[in-house]
PDB file of C-alpha atoms in Angstrom:
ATOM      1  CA  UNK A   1      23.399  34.239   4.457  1.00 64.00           C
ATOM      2  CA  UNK A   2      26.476  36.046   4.059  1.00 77.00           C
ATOM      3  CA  UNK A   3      27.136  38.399   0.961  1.00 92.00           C
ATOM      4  CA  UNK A   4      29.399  38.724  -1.629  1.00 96.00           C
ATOM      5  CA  UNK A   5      32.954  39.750   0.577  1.00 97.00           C
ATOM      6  CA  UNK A   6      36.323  41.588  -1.098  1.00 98.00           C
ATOM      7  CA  UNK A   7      39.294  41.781   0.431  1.00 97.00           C
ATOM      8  CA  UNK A   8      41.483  44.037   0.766  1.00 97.00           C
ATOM      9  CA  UNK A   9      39.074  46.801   0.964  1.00 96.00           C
ATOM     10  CA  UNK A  10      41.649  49.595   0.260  1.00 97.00           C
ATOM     11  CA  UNK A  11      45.095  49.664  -1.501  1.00 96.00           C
ATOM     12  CA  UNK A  12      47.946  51.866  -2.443  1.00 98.00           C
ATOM     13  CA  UNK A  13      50.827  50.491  -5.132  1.00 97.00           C
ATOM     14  CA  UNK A  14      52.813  52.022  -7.556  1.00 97.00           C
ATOM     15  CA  UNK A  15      53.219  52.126 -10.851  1.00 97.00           C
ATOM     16  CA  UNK A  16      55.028  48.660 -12.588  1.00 97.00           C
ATOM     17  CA  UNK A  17      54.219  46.593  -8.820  1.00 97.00           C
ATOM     18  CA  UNK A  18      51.225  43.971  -9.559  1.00 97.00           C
ATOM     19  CA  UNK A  19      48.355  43.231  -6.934  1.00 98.00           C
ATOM     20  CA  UNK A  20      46.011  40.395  -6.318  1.00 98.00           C
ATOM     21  CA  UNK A  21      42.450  41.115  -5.186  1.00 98.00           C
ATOM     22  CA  UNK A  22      40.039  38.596  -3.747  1.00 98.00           C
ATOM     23  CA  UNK A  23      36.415  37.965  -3.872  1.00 98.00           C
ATOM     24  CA  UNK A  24      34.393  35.271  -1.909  1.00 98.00           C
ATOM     25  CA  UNK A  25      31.229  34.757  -3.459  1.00 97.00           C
ATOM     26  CA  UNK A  26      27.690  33.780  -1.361  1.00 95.00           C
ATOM     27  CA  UNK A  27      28.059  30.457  -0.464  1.00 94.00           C
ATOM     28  CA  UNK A  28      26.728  27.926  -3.196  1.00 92.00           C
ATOM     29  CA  UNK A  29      27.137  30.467  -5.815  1.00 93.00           C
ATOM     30  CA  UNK A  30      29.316  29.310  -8.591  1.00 93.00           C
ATOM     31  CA  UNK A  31      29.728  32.095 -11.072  1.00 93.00           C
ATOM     32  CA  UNK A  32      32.056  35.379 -10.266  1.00 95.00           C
ATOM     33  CA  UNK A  33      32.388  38.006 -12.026  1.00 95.00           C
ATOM     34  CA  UNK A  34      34.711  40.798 -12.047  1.00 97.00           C
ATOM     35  CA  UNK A  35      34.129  44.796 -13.089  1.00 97.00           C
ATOM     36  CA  UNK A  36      36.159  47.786 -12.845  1.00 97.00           C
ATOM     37  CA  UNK A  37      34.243  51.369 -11.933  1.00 96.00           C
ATOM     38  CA  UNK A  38      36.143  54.419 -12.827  1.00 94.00           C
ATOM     39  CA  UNK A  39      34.569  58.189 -13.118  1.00 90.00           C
ATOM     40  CA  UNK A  40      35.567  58.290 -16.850  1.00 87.00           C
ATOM     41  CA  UNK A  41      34.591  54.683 -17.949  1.00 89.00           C
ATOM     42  CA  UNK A  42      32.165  53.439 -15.503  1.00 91.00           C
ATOM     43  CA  UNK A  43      31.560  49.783 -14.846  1.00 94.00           C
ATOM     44  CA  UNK A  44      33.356  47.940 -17.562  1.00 95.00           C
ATOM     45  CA  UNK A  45      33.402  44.148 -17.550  1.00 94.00           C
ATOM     46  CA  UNK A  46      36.415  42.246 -16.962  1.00 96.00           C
ATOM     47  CA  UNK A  47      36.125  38.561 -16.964  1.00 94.00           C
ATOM     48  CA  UNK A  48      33.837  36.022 -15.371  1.00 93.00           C
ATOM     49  CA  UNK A  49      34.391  32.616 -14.384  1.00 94.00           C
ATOM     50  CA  UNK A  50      32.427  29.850 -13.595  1.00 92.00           C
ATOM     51  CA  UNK A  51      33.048  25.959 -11.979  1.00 91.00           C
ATOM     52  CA  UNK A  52      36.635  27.599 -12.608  1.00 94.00           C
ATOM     53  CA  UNK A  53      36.547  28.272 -16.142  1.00 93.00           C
ATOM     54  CA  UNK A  54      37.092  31.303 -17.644  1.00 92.00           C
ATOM     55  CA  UNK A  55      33.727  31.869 -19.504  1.00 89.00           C
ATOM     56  CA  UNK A  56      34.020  35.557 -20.763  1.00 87.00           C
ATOM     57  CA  UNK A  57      36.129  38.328 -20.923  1.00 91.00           C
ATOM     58  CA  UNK A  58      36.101  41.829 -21.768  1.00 91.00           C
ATOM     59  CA  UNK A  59      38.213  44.327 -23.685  1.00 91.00           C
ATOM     60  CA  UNK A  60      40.836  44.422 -21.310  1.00 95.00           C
ATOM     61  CA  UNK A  61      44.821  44.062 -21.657  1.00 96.00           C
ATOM     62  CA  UNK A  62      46.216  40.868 -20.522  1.00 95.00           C
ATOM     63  CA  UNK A  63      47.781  42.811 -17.636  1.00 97.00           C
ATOM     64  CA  UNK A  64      44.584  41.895 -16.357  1.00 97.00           C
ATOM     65  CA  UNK A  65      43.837  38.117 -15.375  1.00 97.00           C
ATOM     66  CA  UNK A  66      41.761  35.923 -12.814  1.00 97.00           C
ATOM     67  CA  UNK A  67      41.168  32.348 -11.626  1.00 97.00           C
ATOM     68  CA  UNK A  68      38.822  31.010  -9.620  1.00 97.00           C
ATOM     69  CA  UNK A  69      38.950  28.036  -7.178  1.00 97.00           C
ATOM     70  CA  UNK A  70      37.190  24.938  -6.336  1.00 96.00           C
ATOM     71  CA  UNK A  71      35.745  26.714  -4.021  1.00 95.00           C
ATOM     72  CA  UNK A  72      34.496  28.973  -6.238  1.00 96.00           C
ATOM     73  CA  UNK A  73      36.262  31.838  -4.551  1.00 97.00           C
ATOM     74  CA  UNK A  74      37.640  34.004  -7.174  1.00 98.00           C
ATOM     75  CA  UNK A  75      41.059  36.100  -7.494  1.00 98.00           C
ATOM     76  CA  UNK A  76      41.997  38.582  -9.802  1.00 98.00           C
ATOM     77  CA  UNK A  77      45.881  40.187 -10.806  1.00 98.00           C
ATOM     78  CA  UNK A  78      46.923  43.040 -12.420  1.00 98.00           C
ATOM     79  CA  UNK A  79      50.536  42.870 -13.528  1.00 96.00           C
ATOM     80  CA  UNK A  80      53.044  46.186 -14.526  1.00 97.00           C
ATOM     81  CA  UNK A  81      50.139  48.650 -12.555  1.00 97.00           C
ATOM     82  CA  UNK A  82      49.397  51.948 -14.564  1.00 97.00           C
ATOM     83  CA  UNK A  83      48.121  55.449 -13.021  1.00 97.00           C
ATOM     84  CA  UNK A  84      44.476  54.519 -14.784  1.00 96.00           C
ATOM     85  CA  UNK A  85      44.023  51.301 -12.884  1.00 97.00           C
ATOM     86  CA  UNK A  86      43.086  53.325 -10.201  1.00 97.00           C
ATOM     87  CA  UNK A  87      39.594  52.165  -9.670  1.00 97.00           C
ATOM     88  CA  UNK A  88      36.799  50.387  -7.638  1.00 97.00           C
ATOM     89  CA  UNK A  89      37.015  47.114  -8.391  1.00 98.00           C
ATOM     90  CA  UNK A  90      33.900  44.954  -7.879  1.00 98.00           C
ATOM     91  CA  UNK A  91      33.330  41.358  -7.817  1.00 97.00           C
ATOM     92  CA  UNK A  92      29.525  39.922  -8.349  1.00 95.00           C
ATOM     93  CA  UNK A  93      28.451  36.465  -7.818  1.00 94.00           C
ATOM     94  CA  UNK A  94      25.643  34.822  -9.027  1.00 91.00           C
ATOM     95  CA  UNK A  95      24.499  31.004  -8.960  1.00 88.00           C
ATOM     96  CA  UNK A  96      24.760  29.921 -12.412  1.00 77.00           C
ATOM     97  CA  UNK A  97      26.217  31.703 -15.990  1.00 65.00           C
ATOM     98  CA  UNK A  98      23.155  31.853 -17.733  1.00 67.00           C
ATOM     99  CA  UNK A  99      20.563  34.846 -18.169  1.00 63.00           C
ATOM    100  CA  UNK A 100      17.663  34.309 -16.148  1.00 68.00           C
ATOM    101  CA  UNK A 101      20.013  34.304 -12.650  1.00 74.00           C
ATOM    102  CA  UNK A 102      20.672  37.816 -10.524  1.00 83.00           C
ATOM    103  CA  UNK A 103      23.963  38.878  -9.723  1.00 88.00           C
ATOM    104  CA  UNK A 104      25.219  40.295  -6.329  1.00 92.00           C
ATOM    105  CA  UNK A 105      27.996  42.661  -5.516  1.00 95.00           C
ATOM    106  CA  UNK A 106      30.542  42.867  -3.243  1.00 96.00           C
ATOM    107  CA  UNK A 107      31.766  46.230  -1.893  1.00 96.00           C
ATOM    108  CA  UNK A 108      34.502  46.481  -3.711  1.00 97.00           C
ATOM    109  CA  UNK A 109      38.332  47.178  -3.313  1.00 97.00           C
ATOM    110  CA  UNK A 110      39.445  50.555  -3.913  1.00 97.00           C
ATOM    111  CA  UNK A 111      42.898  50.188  -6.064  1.00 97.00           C
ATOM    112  CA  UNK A 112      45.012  53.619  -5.588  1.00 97.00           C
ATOM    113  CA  UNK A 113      48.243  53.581  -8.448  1.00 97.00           C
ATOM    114  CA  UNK A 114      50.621  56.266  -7.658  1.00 96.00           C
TER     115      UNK A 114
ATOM    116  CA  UNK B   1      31.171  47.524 -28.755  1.00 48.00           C
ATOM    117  CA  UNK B   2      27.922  47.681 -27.053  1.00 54.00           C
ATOM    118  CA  UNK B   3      26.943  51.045 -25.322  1.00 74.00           C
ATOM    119  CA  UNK B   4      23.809  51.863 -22.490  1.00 90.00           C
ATOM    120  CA  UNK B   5      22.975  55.645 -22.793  1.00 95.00           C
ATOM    121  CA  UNK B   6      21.664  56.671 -19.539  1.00 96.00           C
ATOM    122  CA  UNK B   7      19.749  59.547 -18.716  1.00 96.00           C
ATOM    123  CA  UNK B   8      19.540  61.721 -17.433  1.00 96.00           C
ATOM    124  CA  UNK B   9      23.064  61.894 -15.510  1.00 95.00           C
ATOM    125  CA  UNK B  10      21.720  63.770 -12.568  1.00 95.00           C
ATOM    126  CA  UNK B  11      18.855  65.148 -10.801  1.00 94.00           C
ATOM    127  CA  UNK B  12      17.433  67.087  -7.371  1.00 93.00           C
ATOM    128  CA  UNK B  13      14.327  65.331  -6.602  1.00 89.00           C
ATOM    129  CA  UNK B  14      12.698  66.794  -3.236  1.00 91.00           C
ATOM    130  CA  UNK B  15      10.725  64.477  -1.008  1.00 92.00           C
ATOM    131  CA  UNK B  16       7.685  63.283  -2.180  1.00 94.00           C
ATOM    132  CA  UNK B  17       8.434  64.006  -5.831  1.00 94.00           C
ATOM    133  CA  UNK B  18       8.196  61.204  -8.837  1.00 95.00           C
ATOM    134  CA  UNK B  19      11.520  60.286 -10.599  1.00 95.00           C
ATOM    135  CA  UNK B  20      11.554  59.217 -13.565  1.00 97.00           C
ATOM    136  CA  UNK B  21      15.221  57.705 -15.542  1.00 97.00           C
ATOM    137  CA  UNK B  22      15.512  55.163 -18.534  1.00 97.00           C
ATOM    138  CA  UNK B  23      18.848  53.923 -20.554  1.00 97.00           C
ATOM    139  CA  UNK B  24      18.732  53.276 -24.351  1.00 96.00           C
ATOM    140  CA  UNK B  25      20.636  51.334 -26.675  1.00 94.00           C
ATOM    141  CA  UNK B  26      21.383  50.715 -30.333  1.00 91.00           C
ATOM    142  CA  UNK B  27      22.086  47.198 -29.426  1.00 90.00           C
ATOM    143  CA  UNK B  28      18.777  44.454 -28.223  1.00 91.00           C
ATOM    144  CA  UNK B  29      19.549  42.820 -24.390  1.00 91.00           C
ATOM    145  CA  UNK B  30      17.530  39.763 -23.354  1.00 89.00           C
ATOM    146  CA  UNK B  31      17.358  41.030 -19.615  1.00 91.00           C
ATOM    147  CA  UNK B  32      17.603  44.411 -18.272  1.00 93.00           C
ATOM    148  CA  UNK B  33      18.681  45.386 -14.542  1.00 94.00           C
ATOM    149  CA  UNK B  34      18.404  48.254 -12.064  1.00 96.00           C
ATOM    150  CA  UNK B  35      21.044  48.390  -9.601  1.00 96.00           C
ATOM    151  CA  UNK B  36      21.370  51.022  -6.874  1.00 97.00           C
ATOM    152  CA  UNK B  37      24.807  52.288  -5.732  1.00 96.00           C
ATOM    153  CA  UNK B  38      25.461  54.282  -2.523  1.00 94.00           C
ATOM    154  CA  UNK B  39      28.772  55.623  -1.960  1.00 89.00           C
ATOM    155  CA  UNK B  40      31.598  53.118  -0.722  1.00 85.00           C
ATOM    156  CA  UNK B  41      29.174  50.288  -1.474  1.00 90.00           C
ATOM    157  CA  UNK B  42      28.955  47.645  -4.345  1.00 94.00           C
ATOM    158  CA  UNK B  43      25.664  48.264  -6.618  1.00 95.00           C
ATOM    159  CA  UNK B  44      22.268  46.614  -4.887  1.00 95.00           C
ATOM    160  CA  UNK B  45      19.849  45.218  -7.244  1.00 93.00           C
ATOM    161  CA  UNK B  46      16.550  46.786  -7.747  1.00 96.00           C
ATOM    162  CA  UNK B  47      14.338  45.279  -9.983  1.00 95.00           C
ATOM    163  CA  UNK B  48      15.553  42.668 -12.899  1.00 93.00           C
ATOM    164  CA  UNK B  49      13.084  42.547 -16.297  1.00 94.00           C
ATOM    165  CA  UNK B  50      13.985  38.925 -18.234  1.00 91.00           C
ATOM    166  CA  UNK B  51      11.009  39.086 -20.882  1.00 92.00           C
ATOM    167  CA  UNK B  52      10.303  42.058 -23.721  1.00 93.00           C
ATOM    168  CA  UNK B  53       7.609  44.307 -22.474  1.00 95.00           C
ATOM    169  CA  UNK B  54       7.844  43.159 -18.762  1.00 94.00           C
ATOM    170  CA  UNK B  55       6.775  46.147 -16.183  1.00 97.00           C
ATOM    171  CA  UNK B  56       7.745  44.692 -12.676  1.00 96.00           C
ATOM    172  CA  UNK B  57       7.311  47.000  -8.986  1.00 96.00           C
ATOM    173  CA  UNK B  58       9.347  46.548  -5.798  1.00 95.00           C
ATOM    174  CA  UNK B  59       7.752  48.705  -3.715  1.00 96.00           C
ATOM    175  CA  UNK B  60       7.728  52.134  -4.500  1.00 97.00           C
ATOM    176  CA  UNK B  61      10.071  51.214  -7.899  1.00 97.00           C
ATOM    177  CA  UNK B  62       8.561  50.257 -11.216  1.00 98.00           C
ATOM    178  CA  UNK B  63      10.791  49.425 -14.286  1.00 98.00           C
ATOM    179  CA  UNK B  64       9.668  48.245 -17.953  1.00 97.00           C
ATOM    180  CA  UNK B  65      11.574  46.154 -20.370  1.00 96.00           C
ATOM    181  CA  UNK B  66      11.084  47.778 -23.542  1.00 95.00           C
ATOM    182  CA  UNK B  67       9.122  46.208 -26.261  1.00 95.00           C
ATOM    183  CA  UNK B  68      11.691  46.500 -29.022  1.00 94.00           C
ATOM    184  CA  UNK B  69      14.607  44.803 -26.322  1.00 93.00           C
ATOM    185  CA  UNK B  70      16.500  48.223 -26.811  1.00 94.00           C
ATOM    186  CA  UNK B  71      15.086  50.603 -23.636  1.00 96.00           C
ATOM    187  CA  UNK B  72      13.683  50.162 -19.794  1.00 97.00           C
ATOM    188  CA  UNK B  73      12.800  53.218 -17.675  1.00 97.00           C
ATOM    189  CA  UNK B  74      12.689  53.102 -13.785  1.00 98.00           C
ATOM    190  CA  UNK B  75      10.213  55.538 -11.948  1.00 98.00           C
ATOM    191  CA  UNK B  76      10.569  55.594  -8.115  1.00 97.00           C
ATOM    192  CA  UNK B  77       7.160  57.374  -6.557  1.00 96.00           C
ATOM    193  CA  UNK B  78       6.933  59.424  -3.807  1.00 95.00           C
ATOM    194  CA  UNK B  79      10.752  59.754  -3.334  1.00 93.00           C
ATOM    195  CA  UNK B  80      12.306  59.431   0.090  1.00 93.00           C
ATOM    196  CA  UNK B  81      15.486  60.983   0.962  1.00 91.00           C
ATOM    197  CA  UNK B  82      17.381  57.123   1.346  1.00 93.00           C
ATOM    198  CA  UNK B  83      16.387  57.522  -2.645  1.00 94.00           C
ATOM    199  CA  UNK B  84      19.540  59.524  -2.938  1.00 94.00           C
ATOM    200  CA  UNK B  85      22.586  57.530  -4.919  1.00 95.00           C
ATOM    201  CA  UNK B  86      23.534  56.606  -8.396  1.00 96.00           C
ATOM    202  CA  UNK B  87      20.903  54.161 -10.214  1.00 97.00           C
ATOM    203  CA  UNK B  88      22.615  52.402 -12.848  1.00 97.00           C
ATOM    204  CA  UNK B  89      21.011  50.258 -15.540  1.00 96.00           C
ATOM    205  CA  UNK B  90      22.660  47.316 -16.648  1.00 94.00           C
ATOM    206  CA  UNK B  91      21.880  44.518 -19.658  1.00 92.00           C
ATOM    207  CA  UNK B  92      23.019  41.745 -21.022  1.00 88.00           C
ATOM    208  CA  UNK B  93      23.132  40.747 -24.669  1.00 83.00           C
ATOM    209  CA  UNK B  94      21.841  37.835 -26.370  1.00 80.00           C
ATOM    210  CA  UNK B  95      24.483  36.012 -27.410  1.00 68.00           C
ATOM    211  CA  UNK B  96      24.264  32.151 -26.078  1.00 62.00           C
ATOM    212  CA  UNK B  97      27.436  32.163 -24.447  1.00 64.00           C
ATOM    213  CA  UNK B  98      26.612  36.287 -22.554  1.00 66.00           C
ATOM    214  CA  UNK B  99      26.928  34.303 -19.514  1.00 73.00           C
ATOM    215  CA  UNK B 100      26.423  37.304 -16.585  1.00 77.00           C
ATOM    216  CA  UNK B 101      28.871  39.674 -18.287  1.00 85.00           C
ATOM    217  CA  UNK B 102      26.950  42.223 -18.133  1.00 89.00           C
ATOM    218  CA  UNK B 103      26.967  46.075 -19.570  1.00 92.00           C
ATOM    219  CA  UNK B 104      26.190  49.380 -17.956  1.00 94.00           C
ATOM    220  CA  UNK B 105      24.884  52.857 -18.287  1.00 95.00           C
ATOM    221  CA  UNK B 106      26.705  55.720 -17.271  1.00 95.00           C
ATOM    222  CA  UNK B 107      24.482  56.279 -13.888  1.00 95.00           C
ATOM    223  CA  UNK B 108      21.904  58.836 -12.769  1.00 96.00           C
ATOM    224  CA  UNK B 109      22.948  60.737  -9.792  1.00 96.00           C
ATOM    225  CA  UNK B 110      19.618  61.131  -7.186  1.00 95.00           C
ATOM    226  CA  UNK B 111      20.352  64.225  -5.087  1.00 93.00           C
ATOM    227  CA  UNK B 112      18.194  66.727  -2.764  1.00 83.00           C
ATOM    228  CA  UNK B 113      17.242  69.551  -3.505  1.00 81.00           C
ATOM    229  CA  UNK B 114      18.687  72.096  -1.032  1.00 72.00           C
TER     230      UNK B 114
END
């Protein structure tokens, strides 16, 4: 069974230009979430969605958004890019939203703002 | 909001050693993970704990849910040098609608000792 995928793996933008990362999930799993790793803040959560509803977010600004497709493949946008959203940006998908399920990560796509 | 204190942030371990690392929080979780992160790669997960007072091995890994919902420690025996990384713990709180947004320590950092 294939695992969680991200693509792009790497990418360079500047500051103001938006981007658009992807994440497939493992195939039948319906629930994607998103984090962001940085050395200073670590993994913070940043939304999750689920049969393409948006079922929590975190304390981001709404620079940050996602949707997810019927497919349950998931993308994520940052608008007007700042110098700190230079991070790893992880995607985990799990089978269902509730507690008692595991979630898997995907490698991640390494967002460089200059 | 809700903060995982993780410790500690880093140790040498040589081979053969016990580790020992556990996170804290002011806050109660209903499950507690263990996730594994090597560098360029998304976290793995280790060992999940879903019920207070749960102690759960994978091998040479052992974690405990603590009692009072607000700790878990994870001891790896007999390290190995592919026990080098960053072990992150991760929970997720009790509210009914948590989904899998989950929060995170700050990471231990495994390394040899030279």
């Amino acid at each position: 069974k294939a695992g969680v995928t991200q693509t792009p793996r790497y990418l360079i933008k500047t500051r103001g230009q938006q981007v658009t990362l992807s994440c497939s999930p493992i195939s039948g799993h319906r629930s994607v979430s998103w984090y962001q790793q940085t050395p200073g803040q670590g993994l913070q959560f940043l939304f999750e969605y689920f049969s393409e509803t948006q079922r929590n977010k975190g304390n981001f600004p709404g620079r940050f958004s996602g949707r997810q497709f019927s497919n349950s493949r998931s993308e994520m946008n940052v608008s007007t890019l700042e110098l700190g959203d230079s991070a790893l940006y992880l995607c985990a998908s799990s089978q269902r939203s509730t507690q008692d399920n595991e979630q898997f990560f995907g490698p991640g796509t390494r967002l460089t703002v200059l | 909001g809700q903060q995982l204190n993780q410790s500690p942030q880093s140790m040498f371990i040589q081979e053969g050693e016990d580790v020992s690392m556990n996170c804290t929080s002011s806050s109660i979780f209903n499950t507690w993970l263990w996730y594994k992160q090597d560098p360029g790669e998304g976290p793995v997960l280790l060992i999940a704990l879903y019920k207070a007072g749960e102690l759960t091995s994978n091998g040479r890994l052992t974690a405990q849910f603590g009692i009072t919902r607000k700790d878990s420690f994870l001891n790896i025996s007999a390290s190995i040098p592919s026990d080098v990384g960053i072990y992150f713990c991760a929970g997720r709180p009790p509210a009914n609608n948590a989904g899998n947004m989950l929060t995170f320590g700050g990471g231990t950092r495994l390394m040899v000792k030279p």
